[in-house]
Amino acid sequence: MSDTQPAHHTKHLPVLAYPLNNVAFHLVQRDDGISNGTALWLGAQVLSVYLSAEFKGKSKTIETGTNNNMYDTARPKAVELGSGIGLMACGYNVLATDTMHVCASVLRSNINANAHLVPGRVHVRELDWGVNSTEWKWDDHVSITSPAPLPRRGDDGRDFLAPPFDLIVSSDTIYDTALVAPLFETIHALSALSSTTPISPPSSLSSIEASPAPPSKSSGTPTYKPPIIYLAVERRDPTFITATFRRASEEWGLLFQRVPEKRLRRAGVGVGWDAGEWYGVEVWRGRWDGVTGAVK
C-alpha cells in the first residue's frame, strides 16, 4: 500500500491511479454529497489488499457445465454489495452491485474503463437491498431489483453472473442503523440462493474453504456450502459495531469472526502508512449457518 494514500487524503481527486495486483487502475470518484458510494473509503482499500493476498496463487473448484463431473479451477465467483467506485471488483470474477445512482455515476464507467486490465469477468448491476429477494431478477442486464426487466441486448442473457456465489464481499456499508437489516437480509438471501444443504458453522480463519464442493457420486446433484462472507468496517462506534454483528448471528444466522490485525499486516495492509491512518478498520469473515431463516 506504500504506493497509495489513505482514502481520506484523496477525496478531492476526481481520478485515482490505484495499483492492485501489479496493475494500475484509474478510478473516477465523485465527492458530490449525494451518496457515500461515489468516493473511495478506507474499508475498500484494506479489504482489497487483504483479499488479494489471501487468494494469491490459490484456485477454486467450480462446476463448469451441466454434467456434474465437469469441474475446473478458476477464480472465485463473488458478489459485492455496495461496490462504490469499483476498487474491489478490479481483481476478481465478480458481480458488482450498488444503487442506481452509484452505478450510473461512477461504478459502471469505472468497470468499463478498466475491464481490459481484469483477468476475470466483471458485471455491474443495480441491487436495492430493500427489495425482497423473491422479486429479484437475474436475467436483467441493468438491475436485479428493477420493477420490470429491461429488454435484453443481443445475447447478454446467456452470460450473466448469478448464484451460486463463492464469496460475498462488502466494505464501508455498516455505518447506519437503518441499513443493518436490509444489508444482512440481502446477505442472507444471497447465501441461501447459493446453498443447497446446511453445514456446520465456521470455526476457523485459517484457510479459504472451497465452495461448491464436487458432488458425491450418489447424490446426482451438486451440494454447495454457503459462500464465505467478508465485511470491512470502520469501528467509529464500538457499541454499534458489536451490536451489529450480534444481530447478524441472532437474527440471520450469519456467524462472523474478526480477522486478526496481525494477519491484515502480513497481507500488506498499512505498508508505508502511519499506524493511525487505518486505525479502527476491521475485516470480518463469516458464513451463514445454513439453518436460520432457511426455506423449509
mmCIF file of C-alpha atoms in Angstrom:
data_model
loop_
_atom_site.group_PDB
_atom_site.id
_atom_site.type_symbol
_atom_site.label_atom_id
_atom_site.label_comp_id
_atom_site.label_asym_id
_atom_site.label_seq_id
_atom_site.Cartn_x
_atom_site.Cartn_y
_atom_site.Cartn_z
ATOM 1 C CA MET A 1 0.000 0.000 0.000
ATOM 2 C CA SER A 2 3.062 2.219 0.030
ATOM 3 C CA ASP A 3 2.200 3.464 -3.468
ATOM 4 C CA THR A 4 -1.230 4.692 -2.382
ATOM 5 C CA GLN A 5 -2.579 7.235 0.054
ATOM 6 C CA PRO A 6 -5.320 6.547 2.586
ATOM 7 C CA ALA A 7 -8.749 7.342 1.159
ATOM 8 C CA HIS A 8 -9.359 10.270 3.488
ATOM 9 C CA HIS A 9 -6.425 12.092 1.855
ATOM 10 C CA THR A 10 -7.722 11.678 -1.700
ATOM 11 C CA LYS A 11 -11.403 12.664 -1.582
ATOM 12 C CA HIS A 12 -10.619 15.811 -3.579
ATOM 13 C CA LEU A 13 -9.106 13.899 -6.504
ATOM 14 C CA PRO A 14 -11.513 13.261 -9.398
ATOM 15 C CA VAL A 15 -9.419 10.350 -10.699
ATOM 16 C CA LEU A 16 -7.370 7.891 -8.650
ATOM 17 C CA ALA A 17 -4.470 5.905 -10.088
ATOM 18 C CA TYR A 18 -4.707 2.824 -7.901
ATOM 19 C CA PRO A 19 -2.260 -0.115 -8.080
ATOM 20 C CA LEU A 20 -3.672 -3.549 -7.244
ATOM 21 C CA ASN A 21 -2.299 -6.962 -8.190
ATOM 22 C CA ASN A 22 0.561 -5.270 -10.077
ATOM 23 C CA VAL A 23 -1.878 -3.378 -12.287
ATOM 24 C CA ALA A 24 -2.652 0.344 -12.130
ATOM 25 C CA PHE A 25 -6.379 1.032 -12.301
ATOM 26 C CA HIS A 26 -7.760 4.502 -12.967
ATOM 27 C CA LEU A 27 -10.916 5.074 -10.970
ATOM 28 C CA VAL A 28 -13.172 8.109 -11.146
ATOM 29 C CA GLN A 29 -14.718 9.254 -7.881
ATOM 30 C CA ARG A 30 -17.183 11.993 -7.003
ATOM 31 C CA ASP A 31 -17.388 13.666 -3.635
ATOM 32 C CA ASP A 32 -20.805 15.030 -4.608
ATOM 33 C CA GLY A 33 -22.595 14.813 -1.262
ATOM 34 C CA ILE A 34 -25.400 12.767 -2.826
ATOM 35 C CA SER A 35 -24.086 9.324 -1.928
ATOM 36 C CA ASN A 36 -21.225 7.950 0.165
ATOM 37 C CA GLY A 37 -20.735 5.311 -2.509
ATOM 38 C CA THR A 38 -19.250 7.579 -5.165
ATOM 39 C CA ALA A 39 -15.893 8.022 -3.406
ATOM 40 C CA LEU A 40 -13.210 5.653 -2.139
ATOM 41 C CA TRP A 41 -13.240 4.682 1.550
ATOM 42 C CA LEU A 42 -10.650 3.032 3.776
ATOM 43 C CA GLY A 43 -12.515 -0.241 4.168
ATOM 44 C CA ALA A 44 -12.379 -0.939 0.433
ATOM 45 C CA GLN A 45 -8.646 -0.243 0.407
ATOM 46 C CA VAL A 46 -7.955 -2.591 3.315
ATOM 47 C CA LEU A 47 -10.225 -5.384 2.088
ATOM 48 C CA SER A 48 -8.890 -5.284 -1.478
ATOM 49 C CA VAL A 49 -5.291 -5.660 -0.267
ATOM 50 C CA TYR A 50 -6.187 -8.417 2.186
ATOM 51 C CA LEU A 51 -8.197 -10.499 -0.290
ATOM 52 C CA SER A 52 -5.570 -10.026 -2.983
ATOM 53 C CA ALA A 53 -3.043 -11.653 -0.646
ATOM 54 C CA GLU A 54 -5.475 -14.334 0.555
ATOM 55 C CA PHE A 55 -6.286 -15.562 -2.929
ATOM 56 C CA LYS A 56 -2.854 -15.155 -4.479
ATOM 57 C CA GLY A 57 -1.830 -18.456 -6.025
ATOM 58 C CA LYS A 58 -4.970 -20.222 -4.843
ATOM 59 C CA SER A 59 -7.542 -21.843 -7.073
ATOM 60 C CA LYS A 60 -11.093 -22.962 -6.613
ATOM 61 C CA THR A 61 -13.040 -25.980 -7.814
ATOM 62 C CA ILE A 62 -16.235 -24.961 -9.542
ATOM 63 C CA GLU A 63 -18.778 -26.580 -11.815
ATOM 64 C CA THR A 64 -18.126 -25.748 -15.463
ATOM 65 C CA GLY A 65 -21.065 -27.440 -17.175
ATOM 66 C CA THR A 66 -24.370 -29.192 -16.750
ATOM 67 C CA ASN A 67 -22.592 -32.524 -16.410
ATOM 68 C CA ASN A 68 -21.878 -32.928 -12.687
ATOM 69 C CA ASN A 69 -18.495 -34.484 -13.453
ATOM 70 C CA MET A 70 -17.261 -31.369 -15.229
ATOM 71 C CA TYR A 71 -15.136 -29.351 -12.827
ATOM 72 C CA ASP A 72 -12.261 -26.960 -13.355
ATOM 73 C CA THR A 73 -10.152 -24.490 -11.414
ATOM 74 C CA ALA A 74 -10.951 -20.798 -11.596
ATOM 75 C CA ARG A 75 -11.113 -17.613 -9.615
ATOM 76 C CA PRO A 76 -13.918 -17.486 -7.058
ATOM 77 C CA LYS A 77 -17.207 -16.046 -8.252
ATOM 78 C CA ALA A 78 -18.069 -13.165 -5.968
ATOM 79 C CA VAL A 79 -20.903 -10.737 -5.483
ATOM 80 C CA GLU A 80 -20.090 -7.357 -3.978
ATOM 81 C CA LEU A 81 -22.657 -5.259 -2.151
ATOM 82 C CA GLY A 82 -22.120 -1.514 -2.277
ATOM 83 C CA SER A 83 -19.308 -1.608 -4.823
ATOM 84 C CA GLY A 84 -18.820 2.156 -4.857
ATOM 85 C CA ILE A 85 -16.178 3.233 -7.353
ATOM 86 C CA GLY A 86 -15.273 -0.368 -8.168
ATOM 87 C CA LEU A 87 -11.919 -0.979 -6.459
ATOM 88 C CA MET A 88 -12.849 -4.414 -5.107
ATOM 89 C CA ALA A 89 -14.269 -5.519 -8.440
ATOM 90 C CA CYS A 90 -10.975 -4.964 -10.206
ATOM 91 C CA GLY A 91 -9.340 -8.178 -9.033
ATOM 92 C CA TYR A 92 -11.995 -10.886 -9.166
ATOM 93 C CA ASN A 93 -14.710 -12.699 -11.123
ATOM 94 C CA VAL A 94 -17.414 -10.553 -9.621
ATOM 95 C CA LEU A 95 -20.919 -9.200 -9.868
ATOM 96 C CA ALA A 96 -20.510 -5.608 -8.683
ATOM 97 C CA THR A 97 -23.738 -4.137 -7.309
ATOM 98 C CA ASP A 98 -24.842 -0.798 -5.919
ATOM 99 C CA THR A 99 -27.673 1.708 -6.077
ATOM 100 C CA MET A 100 -28.938 3.187 -9.327
ATOM 101 C CA HIS A 101 -27.148 6.485 -8.625
ATOM 102 C CA VAL A 102 -23.765 4.912 -7.882
ATOM 103 C CA CYS A 103 -23.944 2.521 -10.843
ATOM 104 C CA ALA A 104 -24.813 5.353 -13.218
ATOM 105 C CA SER A 105 -22.384 7.964 -11.875
ATOM 106 C CA VAL A 106 -19.136 6.055 -11.262
ATOM 107 C CA LEU A 107 -19.313 2.273 -10.962
ATOM 108 C CA ARG A 108 -20.332 1.231 -14.466
ATOM 109 C CA SER A 109 -17.936 3.642 -16.188
ATOM 110 C CA ASN A 110 -15.030 2.632 -13.924
ATOM 111 C CA ILE A 111 -15.544 -1.046 -14.637
ATOM 112 C CA ASN A 112 -15.854 -0.444 -18.376
ATOM 113 C CA ALA A 113 -12.700 1.691 -18.431
ATOM 114 C CA ASN A 114 -10.622 -0.924 -16.602
ATOM 115 C CA ALA A 115 -12.185 -4.123 -17.957
ATOM 116 C CA HIS A 116 -9.241 -4.855 -20.265
ATOM 117 C CA LEU A 117 -6.943 -4.990 -17.216
ATOM 118 C CA VAL A 118 -9.024 -7.503 -15.278
ATOM 119 C CA PRO A 119 -8.326 -11.238 -15.725
ATOM 120 C CA GLY A 120 -11.848 -12.318 -14.785
ATOM 121 C CA ARG A 121 -15.338 -11.194 -15.718
ATOM 122 C CA VAL A 122 -16.935 -8.211 -14.004
ATOM 123 C CA HIS A 123 -20.616 -7.395 -14.398
ATOM 124 C CA VAL A 124 -22.348 -4.336 -12.943
ATOM 125 C CA ARG A 125 -25.986 -4.345 -11.883
ATOM 126 C CA GLU A 126 -28.196 -2.364 -9.571
ATOM 127 C CA LEU A 127 -29.294 -4.089 -6.369
ATOM 128 C CA ASP A 128 -31.713 -2.382 -3.988
ATOM 129 C CA TRP A 129 -31.395 -4.013 -0.561
ATOM 130 C CA GLY A 130 -34.964 -3.008 0.233
ATOM 131 C CA VAL A 131 -36.454 -5.264 -2.446
ATOM 132 C CA ASN A 132 -37.461 -8.739 -1.262
ATOM 133 C CA SER A 133 -35.313 -11.485 -2.750
ATOM 134 C CA THR A 134 -38.415 -13.214 -4.162
ATOM 135 C CA GLU A 135 -38.644 -10.285 -6.594
ATOM 136 C CA TRP A 136 -35.022 -10.370 -7.765
ATOM 137 C CA LYS A 137 -34.458 -10.867 -11.499
ATOM 138 C CA TRP A 138 -31.165 -12.399 -12.545
ATOM 139 C CA ASP A 139 -31.817 -12.038 -16.280
ATOM 140 C CA ASP A 140 -31.973 -8.228 -16.293
ATOM 141 C CA HIS A 141 -28.750 -6.745 -17.671
ATOM 142 C CA VAL A 142 -29.116 -3.471 -15.722
ATOM 143 C CA SER A 143 -30.842 -4.173 -12.422
ATOM 144 C CA ILE A 144 -31.551 -7.230 -10.277
ATOM 145 C CA THR A 145 -34.284 -5.331 -8.463
ATOM 146 C CA SER A 146 -35.989 -3.274 -11.163
ATOM 147 C CA PRO A 147 -39.821 -3.418 -11.185
ATOM 148 C CA ALA A 148 -39.784 -4.893 -14.690
ATOM 149 C CA PRO A 149 -36.872 -6.396 -16.639
ATOM 150 C CA LEU A 150 -35.412 -4.249 -19.393
ATOM 151 C CA PRO A 151 -35.230 -5.650 -22.928
ATOM 152 C CA ARG A 152 -32.238 -7.888 -23.442
ATOM 153 C CA ARG A 153 -29.388 -6.701 -25.628
ATOM 154 C CA GLY A 154 -28.255 -9.402 -28.017
ATOM 155 C CA ASP A 155 -27.034 -12.470 -26.150
ATOM 156 C CA ASP A 156 -26.429 -10.738 -22.797
ATOM 157 C CA GLY A 157 -28.807 -13.074 -21.007
ATOM 158 C CA ARG A 158 -26.653 -16.109 -21.638
ATOM 159 C CA ASP A 159 -23.659 -14.894 -19.694
ATOM 160 C CA PHE A 160 -24.930 -13.270 -16.502
ATOM 161 C CA LEU A 161 -23.141 -13.819 -13.219
ATOM 162 C CA ALA A 162 -25.751 -15.283 -10.874
ATOM 163 C CA PRO A 163 -25.967 -17.631 -7.875
ATOM 164 C CA PRO A 164 -24.389 -19.777 -6.649
ATOM 165 C CA PHE A 165 -21.611 -17.458 -5.461
ATOM 166 C CA ASP A 166 -18.406 -18.494 -3.686
ATOM 167 C CA LEU A 167 -17.902 -15.138 -1.976
ATOM 168 C CA ILE A 168 -19.978 -12.240 -0.725
ATOM 169 C CA VAL A 169 -17.976 -9.086 -0.041
ATOM 170 C CA SER A 170 -18.879 -5.633 1.179
ATOM 171 C CA SER A 171 -16.933 -2.714 2.595
ATOM 172 C CA ASP A 172 -17.850 0.524 4.311
ATOM 173 C CA THR A 173 -21.540 -0.420 4.412
ATOM 174 C CA ILE A 174 -22.053 -0.771 8.174
ATOM 175 C CA TYR A 175 -22.355 2.764 9.490
ATOM 176 C CA ASP A 176 -26.096 3.473 9.784
ATOM 177 C CA THR A 177 -28.578 1.566 11.943
ATOM 178 C CA ALA A 178 -31.239 1.880 9.250
ATOM 179 C CA LEU A 179 -29.083 -0.062 6.770
ATOM 180 C CA VAL A 180 -28.233 -3.002 9.031
ATOM 181 C CA ALA A 181 -31.367 -5.079 8.460
ATOM 182 C CA PRO A 182 -31.525 -4.507 4.667
ATOM 183 C CA LEU A 183 -27.825 -5.375 4.320
ATOM 184 C CA PHE A 184 -27.975 -8.581 6.334
ATOM 185 C CA GLU A 185 -31.265 -9.652 4.773
ATOM 186 C CA THR A 186 -29.592 -9.288 1.384
ATOM 187 C CA ILE A 187 -26.526 -11.246 2.514
ATOM 188 C CA HIS A 188 -28.778 -13.943 3.992
ATOM 189 C CA ALA A 189 -30.774 -14.213 0.766
ATOM 190 C CA LEU A 190 -27.637 -14.458 -1.385
ATOM 191 C CA SER A 191 -26.250 -17.112 0.955
ATOM 192 C CA ALA A 192 -29.446 -19.142 0.749
ATOM 193 C CA LEU A 193 -29.587 -18.828 -3.045
ATOM 194 C CA SER A 194 -26.000 -20.091 -3.215
ATOM 195 C CA SER A 195 -26.614 -23.114 -0.974
ATOM 196 C CA THR A 196 -28.463 -26.387 -1.140
ATOM 197 C CA THR A 197 -27.574 -28.073 2.146
ATOM 198 C CA PRO A 198 -26.917 -26.849 5.723
ATOM 199 C CA ILE A 199 -23.388 -27.164 7.102
ATOM 200 C CA SER A 200 -21.686 -26.663 10.437
ATOM 201 C CA PRO A 201 -20.863 -23.044 11.424
ATOM 202 C CA PRO A 202 -17.401 -21.719 10.504
ATOM 203 C CA SER A 203 -14.838 -22.422 13.198
ATOM 204 C CA SER A 204 -11.572 -21.049 11.894
ATOM 205 C CA LEU A 205 -9.957 -18.237 9.959
ATOM 206 C CA SER A 206 -7.047 -20.450 8.953
ATOM 207 C CA SER A 207 -7.996 -21.188 5.366
ATOM 208 C CA ILE A 208 -10.266 -20.388 2.456
ATOM 209 C CA GLU A 209 -12.707 -23.235 2.004
ATOM 210 C CA ALA A 210 -13.829 -24.289 -1.450
ATOM 211 C CA SER A 211 -17.461 -23.789 -2.385
ATOM 212 C CA PRO A 212 -19.119 -25.533 -4.062
ATOM 213 C CA ALA A 213 -17.615 -28.951 -3.371
ATOM 214 C CA PRO A 214 -17.780 -31.614 -6.056
ATOM 215 C CA PRO A 215 -20.930 -33.683 -5.563
ATOM 216 C CA SER A 216 -20.825 -37.220 -4.277
ATOM 217 C CA LYS A 217 -21.345 -39.843 -6.950
ATOM 218 C CA SER A 218 -24.554 -40.989 -5.268
ATOM 219 C CA SER A 219 -26.277 -37.638 -4.920
ATOM 220 C CA GLY A 220 -26.887 -36.757 -8.553
ATOM 221 C CA THR A 221 -26.937 -33.028 -7.737
ATOM 222 C CA PRO A 222 -24.159 -30.714 -6.543
ATOM 223 C CA THR A 223 -24.104 -29.582 -2.934
ATOM 224 C CA TYR A 224 -22.954 -26.070 -2.127
ATOM 225 C CA LYS A 225 -21.679 -24.674 1.128
ATOM 226 C CA PRO A 226 -22.972 -21.186 1.869
ATOM 227 C CA PRO A 227 -20.500 -18.664 0.472
ATOM 228 C CA ILE A 228 -17.804 -17.098 2.594
ATOM 229 C CA ILE A 229 -18.594 -13.507 3.564
ATOM 230 C CA TYR A 230 -16.028 -10.745 4.028
ATOM 231 C CA LEU A 231 -17.029 -7.398 5.502
ATOM 232 C CA ALA A 232 -14.766 -4.395 6.081
ATOM 233 C CA VAL A 233 -15.946 -1.856 8.637
ATOM 234 C CA GLU A 234 -14.662 1.197 10.456
ATOM 235 C CA ARG A 235 -15.198 0.927 14.201
ATOM 236 C CA ARG A 236 -16.227 4.542 14.728
ATOM 237 C CA ASP A 237 -18.853 3.476 17.269
ATOM 238 C CA PRO A 238 -17.679 0.284 19.037
ATOM 239 C CA THR A 239 -21.047 -0.333 20.685
ATOM 240 C CA PHE A 240 -22.855 -0.114 17.350
ATOM 241 C CA ILE A 241 -20.416 -2.437 15.564
ATOM 242 C CA THR A 242 -20.544 -5.033 18.349
ATOM 243 C CA ALA A 243 -24.343 -4.947 18.434
ATOM 244 C CA THR A 244 -24.499 -5.207 14.639
ATOM 245 C CA PHE A 245 -22.524 -8.437 14.465
ATOM 246 C CA ARG A 246 -24.522 -9.836 17.378
ATOM 247 C CA ARG A 247 -27.713 -9.140 15.434
ATOM 248 C CA ALA A 248 -26.228 -10.794 12.361
ATOM 249 C CA SER A 249 -25.807 -14.004 14.325
ATOM 250 C CA GLU A 250 -29.050 -13.963 16.286
ATOM 251 C CA GLU A 251 -31.448 -12.798 13.566
ATOM 252 C CA TRP A 252 -29.951 -14.113 10.335
ATOM 253 C CA GLY A 253 -27.590 -16.907 11.363
ATOM 254 C CA LEU A 254 -24.624 -15.030 9.884
ATOM 255 C CA LEU A 255 -21.663 -16.064 12.025
ATOM 256 C CA PHE A 256 -18.627 -13.795 11.878
ATOM 257 C CA GLN A 257 -15.138 -13.727 13.331
ATOM 258 C CA ARG A 258 -12.782 -10.779 13.132
ATOM 259 C CA VAL A 259 -9.619 -11.277 11.098
ATOM 260 C CA PRO A 260 -6.694 -10.514 13.458
ATOM 261 C CA GLU A 261 -4.862 -7.271 12.780
ATOM 262 C CA LYS A 262 -1.538 -9.093 12.521
ATOM 263 C CA ARG A 263 -2.973 -11.152 9.673
ATOM 264 C CA LEU A 264 -4.006 -7.982 7.860
ATOM 265 C CA ARG A 265 -0.499 -6.604 8.289
ATOM 266 C CA ARG A 266 1.054 -9.801 6.923
ATOM 267 C CA ALA A 267 -1.136 -9.355 3.848
ATOM 268 C CA GLY A 268 0.363 -5.911 3.281
ATOM 269 C CA VAL A 269 -2.330 -3.732 4.822
ATOM 270 C CA GLY A 270 -0.895 -0.451 6.049
ATOM 271 C CA VAL A 271 2.536 -0.837 4.445
ATOM 272 C CA GLY A 272 4.053 2.626 4.090
ATOM 273 C CA TRP A 273 1.321 4.246 6.176
ATOM 274 C CA ASP A 274 1.456 5.590 9.693
ATOM 275 C CA ALA A 275 -0.341 3.221 12.059
ATOM 276 C CA GLY A 276 -3.035 5.769 12.799
ATOM 277 C CA GLU A 277 -4.052 6.116 9.147
ATOM 278 C CA TRP A 278 -6.136 2.928 9.180
ATOM 279 C CA TYR A 279 -6.855 2.681 12.882
ATOM 280 C CA GLY A 280 -10.298 1.222 13.537
ATOM 281 C CA VAL A 281 -10.664 -0.514 10.162
ATOM 282 C CA GLU A 282 -11.565 -4.172 10.655
ATOM 283 C CA VAL A 283 -12.166 -7.153 8.374
ATOM 284 C CA TRP A 284 -14.689 -9.778 9.434
ATOM 285 C CA ARG A 285 -15.046 -13.229 7.908
ATOM 286 C CA GLY A 286 -18.188 -15.297 8.226
ATOM 287 C CA ARG A 287 -20.737 -17.607 6.745
ATOM 288 C CA TRP A 288 -24.444 -18.314 7.032
ATOM 289 C CA ASP A 289 -25.169 -21.242 9.355
ATOM 290 C CA GLY A 290 -27.333 -22.820 6.662
ATOM 291 C CA VAL A 291 -30.285 -23.142 9.025
ATOM 292 C CA THR A 292 -31.533 -19.790 10.321
ATOM 293 C CA GLY A 293 -34.245 -18.468 8.047
ATOM 294 C CA ALA A 294 -33.903 -21.366 5.620
ATOM 295 C CA VAL A 295 -36.920 -22.202 3.498
ATOM 296 C CA LYS A 296 -38.492 -25.411 4.797
#
